[in-house]
Amino acid sequence: MIAARTQPATGLSRVAAATIVAGVMGVSAVIGRRNAPDRSHPGIRGWYKRLDKPSFTPPDAAFGAVWPALETGLAVGGYRLLRQPASASRNLGVGLWLLNTGMIGGWTELFFRKRALGASTAASAMMVGTGASYVLTASKVDKPAGLLGVPFVAWLGFATLLAEQVWQRNADRDAVTQ
C-alpha cells in the first residue's frame, strides 16, 4: 500500500501576496488621493478649510504623516495573513482586511467628495468595529499581523470623535441633509 503524500498547507507565494497587497492598497490610495483636500482639489480644500472644527483637530500635516504609517501597518499585516495557510480564521482575517482597506477610500469619498458628514461619522464608527474585528481575527492566525492593526483602530477611535464633532458643528453643511 502506498501512503498518500500530503503537502504542508501554505499560504500564497511572496509574489502573489505582495501583488494582492499592492493592488488593494493602490486602489485605496487612488480613491483617497482623488478626494484629498489639497491644492490639486481646490473645491474640496476650500470646503474643508471652511468647516468649523474642534480645537483638538490635528494640523493638516499630521494626517499626511499618520495615514501612510497606518496603511503600511495594514499592508504588512495583510501580506502576513496572505502568506499563512488557508483556514477559516485566516480567510475571515483577509476578508476583514479587504473590508477595512476598502472602507478607507470609501470614507474619503463620503466625507470629502460627497460632504456627507453624518454618514461619514457612521462609517468611521463602523470602521472601529470592523478594525477591531480584524485585529482580533488576524491575531489568532498571525499575532504580528493583528498587532499591526492596533494603531489603525486607535486612530479610527480618535477620527470618529473628530468626525462626530465636525458633523455636529456643521450640521447645516451636511450634504445629506441639504
Short mmCIF file of C-alpha atoms in Angstrom, two decimals:
data_model
loop_
_atom_site.label_atom_id
_atom_site.label_comp_id
_atom_site.label_asym_id
_atom_site.label_seq_id
_atom_site.Cartn_x
_atom_site.Cartn_y
_atom_site.Cartn_z
CA MET A 1 0.00 0.00 0.00
CA ILE A 2 1.30 3.40 -0.95
CA ALA A 3 0.84 6.08 1.65
CA ALA A 4 -0.80 9.23 0.39
CA ARG A 5 1.53 12.15 0.35
CA THR A 6 0.21 15.42 1.58
CA GLN A 7 1.98 18.65 1.11
CA PRO A 8 2.11 21.02 4.03
CA ALA A 9 -0.51 23.70 3.76
CA THR A 10 0.99 27.00 2.71
CA GLY A 11 -0.33 30.42 2.05
CA LEU A 12 0.17 32.43 -1.09
CA SER A 13 3.62 32.86 -2.54
CA ARG A 14 5.57 36.00 -1.71
CA VAL A 15 4.96 37.39 -5.18
CA ALA A 16 1.22 36.65 -5.16
CA ALA A 17 0.75 38.08 -1.66
CA ALA A 18 2.77 41.20 -2.49
CA THR A 19 0.87 41.70 -5.74
CA ILE A 20 -2.50 41.47 -3.99
CA VAL A 21 -1.41 43.84 -1.23
CA ALA A 22 0.00 46.35 -3.74
CA GLY A 23 -3.20 46.21 -5.80
CA VAL A 24 -5.55 46.59 -2.85
CA MET A 25 -3.56 49.35 -1.19
CA GLY A 26 -3.04 51.04 -4.55
CA VAL A 27 -6.76 51.21 -5.28
CA SER A 28 -7.41 52.59 -1.79
CA ALA A 29 -4.66 55.19 -2.29
CA VAL A 30 -6.04 56.28 -5.67
CA ILE A 31 -9.53 56.75 -4.21
CA GLY A 32 -8.12 58.62 -1.22
CA ARG A 33 -5.96 60.79 -3.46
CA ARG A 34 -8.97 61.57 -5.65
CA ASN A 35 -10.68 63.05 -2.60
CA ALA A 36 -7.72 64.74 -0.89
CA PRO A 37 -8.24 68.27 0.44
CA ASP A 38 -5.02 69.55 -1.08
CA ARG A 39 -4.01 72.15 -3.65
CA SER A 40 -4.85 69.84 -6.55
CA HIS A 41 -8.50 69.80 -5.41
CA PRO A 42 -9.27 73.46 -4.62
CA GLY A 43 -13.02 72.92 -4.19
CA ILE A 44 -12.55 70.15 -1.65
CA ARG A 45 -9.74 72.05 0.06
CA GLY A 46 -11.77 75.26 0.37
CA TRP A 47 -14.81 73.41 1.74
CA TYR A 48 -12.67 71.57 4.30
CA LYS A 49 -10.87 74.75 5.39
CA ARG A 50 -14.23 76.48 5.99
CA LEU A 51 -15.58 73.74 8.26
CA ASP A 52 -15.89 74.56 11.94
CA LYS A 53 -13.51 72.05 13.54
CA PRO A 54 -12.83 71.34 17.23
CA SER A 55 -9.67 72.59 18.91
CA PHE A 56 -8.22 69.07 19.05
CA THR A 57 -8.14 68.78 15.24
CA PRO A 58 -4.58 67.87 14.23
CA PRO A 59 -2.78 70.10 11.74
CA ASP A 60 -3.18 69.04 8.11
CA ALA A 61 0.41 67.77 8.01
CA ALA A 62 -0.37 65.24 10.76
CA PHE A 63 -2.89 63.48 8.53
CA GLY A 64 -0.27 63.23 5.81
CA ALA A 65 2.14 61.62 8.27
CA VAL A 66 -0.29 59.33 10.10
CA TRP A 67 -2.14 57.69 7.23
CA PRO A 68 0.90 56.34 5.35
CA ALA A 69 2.13 54.76 8.61
CA LEU A 70 -1.29 53.22 9.34
CA GLU A 71 -1.65 51.94 5.79
CA THR A 72 1.86 50.47 5.89
CA GLY A 73 0.89 48.55 9.02
CA LEU A 74 -2.24 47.28 7.29
CA ALA A 75 -0.25 46.35 4.17
CA VAL A 76 2.30 44.35 6.14
CA GLY A 77 -0.47 42.72 8.18
CA GLY A 78 -2.38 41.79 5.04
CA TYR A 79 0.77 40.38 3.46
CA ARG A 80 1.48 38.28 6.54
CA LEU A 81 -2.08 36.92 6.56
CA LEU A 82 -1.99 36.06 2.87
CA ARG A 83 1.22 34.09 3.45
CA GLN A 84 -0.47 31.92 6.10
CA PRO A 85 -2.11 28.60 5.19
CA ALA A 86 -5.74 28.94 4.19
CA SER A 87 -8.16 28.33 7.06
CA ALA A 88 -11.49 29.72 8.16
CA SER A 89 -9.79 32.17 10.55
CA ARG A 90 -7.20 33.23 8.00
CA ASN A 91 -9.84 33.76 5.33
CA LEU A 92 -12.01 35.78 7.71
CA GLY A 93 -8.96 37.87 8.62
CA VAL A 94 -8.21 38.50 4.94
CA GLY A 95 -11.86 39.42 4.35
CA LEU A 96 -11.79 41.91 7.23
CA TRP A 97 -8.50 43.31 5.93
CA LEU A 98 -10.06 43.82 2.49
CA LEU A 99 -13.16 45.41 4.04
CA ASN A 100 -11.12 47.86 6.11
CA THR A 101 -8.81 48.88 3.30
CA GLY A 102 -11.85 49.44 1.09
CA MET A 103 -13.57 51.47 3.77
CA ILE A 104 -10.61 53.86 3.99
CA GLY A 105 -11.19 55.02 0.43
CA GLY A 106 -14.96 54.88 0.93
CA TRP A 107 -14.74 57.19 3.93
CA THR A 108 -12.83 59.82 1.97
CA GLU A 109 -15.48 59.62 -0.74
CA LEU A 110 -18.28 60.17 1.81
CA PHE A 111 -16.58 62.94 3.77
CA PHE A 112 -14.63 64.95 1.22
CA ARG A 113 -16.36 64.37 -2.11
CA LYS A 114 -19.99 63.82 -1.06
CA ARG A 115 -19.68 66.03 2.05
CA ALA A 116 -21.92 63.62 3.92
CA LEU A 117 -20.76 64.44 7.44
CA GLY A 118 -23.28 62.26 9.28
CA ALA A 119 -22.79 59.26 7.00
CA SER A 120 -19.02 59.58 7.20
CA THR A 121 -19.23 59.68 11.01
CA ALA A 122 -21.31 56.50 10.98
CA ALA A 123 -18.86 54.88 8.54
CA SER A 124 -15.95 55.82 10.79
CA ALA A 125 -17.68 54.28 13.81
CA MET A 126 -18.33 51.10 11.81
CA MET A 127 -14.65 51.01 10.88
CA VAL A 128 -13.73 50.97 14.57
CA GLY A 129 -15.78 47.78 14.87
CA THR A 130 -14.52 46.15 11.69
CA GLY A 131 -10.97 47.23 12.51
CA ALA A 132 -11.17 45.70 15.99
CA SER A 133 -12.60 42.53 14.46
CA TYR A 134 -9.67 42.46 12.04
CA VAL A 135 -7.17 42.82 14.89
CA LEU A 136 -8.76 40.03 16.93
CA THR A 137 -9.17 37.66 13.98
CA ALA A 138 -5.76 38.32 12.48
CA SER A 139 -4.07 37.87 15.88
CA LYS A 140 -5.40 34.31 16.08
CA VAL A 141 -3.67 33.48 12.80
CA ASP A 142 -0.57 35.68 12.95
CA LYS A 143 -0.05 37.78 16.07
CA PRO A 144 2.16 40.44 14.40
CA ALA A 145 -0.43 40.90 11.63
CA GLY A 146 -3.07 41.63 14.26
CA LEU A 147 -0.85 43.90 16.31
CA LEU A 148 -0.02 45.95 13.21
CA GLY A 149 -3.73 46.86 13.04
CA VAL A 150 -3.92 48.25 16.60
CA PRO A 151 -2.71 51.78 15.68
CA PHE A 152 -5.31 51.81 12.86
CA VAL A 153 -8.13 51.05 15.31
CA ALA A 154 -6.82 53.59 17.83
CA TRP A 155 -6.66 56.29 15.15
CA LEU A 156 -10.16 55.39 13.98
CA GLY A 157 -11.47 55.90 17.51
CA PHE A 158 -9.99 59.38 17.53
CA ALA A 159 -11.12 60.04 13.95
CA THR A 160 -14.69 59.03 14.81
CA LEU A 161 -14.77 61.51 17.69
CA LEU A 162 -13.34 64.18 15.40
CA ALA A 163 -15.82 63.40 12.60
CA GLU A 164 -18.73 63.48 15.03
CA GLN A 165 -17.67 66.90 16.32
CA VAL A 166 -17.23 68.26 12.79
CA TRP A 167 -20.69 66.92 11.88
CA GLN A 168 -22.32 68.50 14.97
CA ARG A 169 -20.62 71.85 14.40
CA ASN A 170 -21.52 71.90 10.68
CA ALA A 171 -24.90 70.19 10.54
CA ASP A 172 -26.11 72.86 8.13
CA ARG A 173 -23.30 71.86 5.72
CA ASP A 174 -24.06 68.11 5.71
CA ALA A 175 -24.82 67.31 2.06
CA VAL A 176 -27.23 64.54 3.11
CA THR A 177 -29.49 66.98 4.96
CA GLN A 178 -29.47 69.59 2.19
#
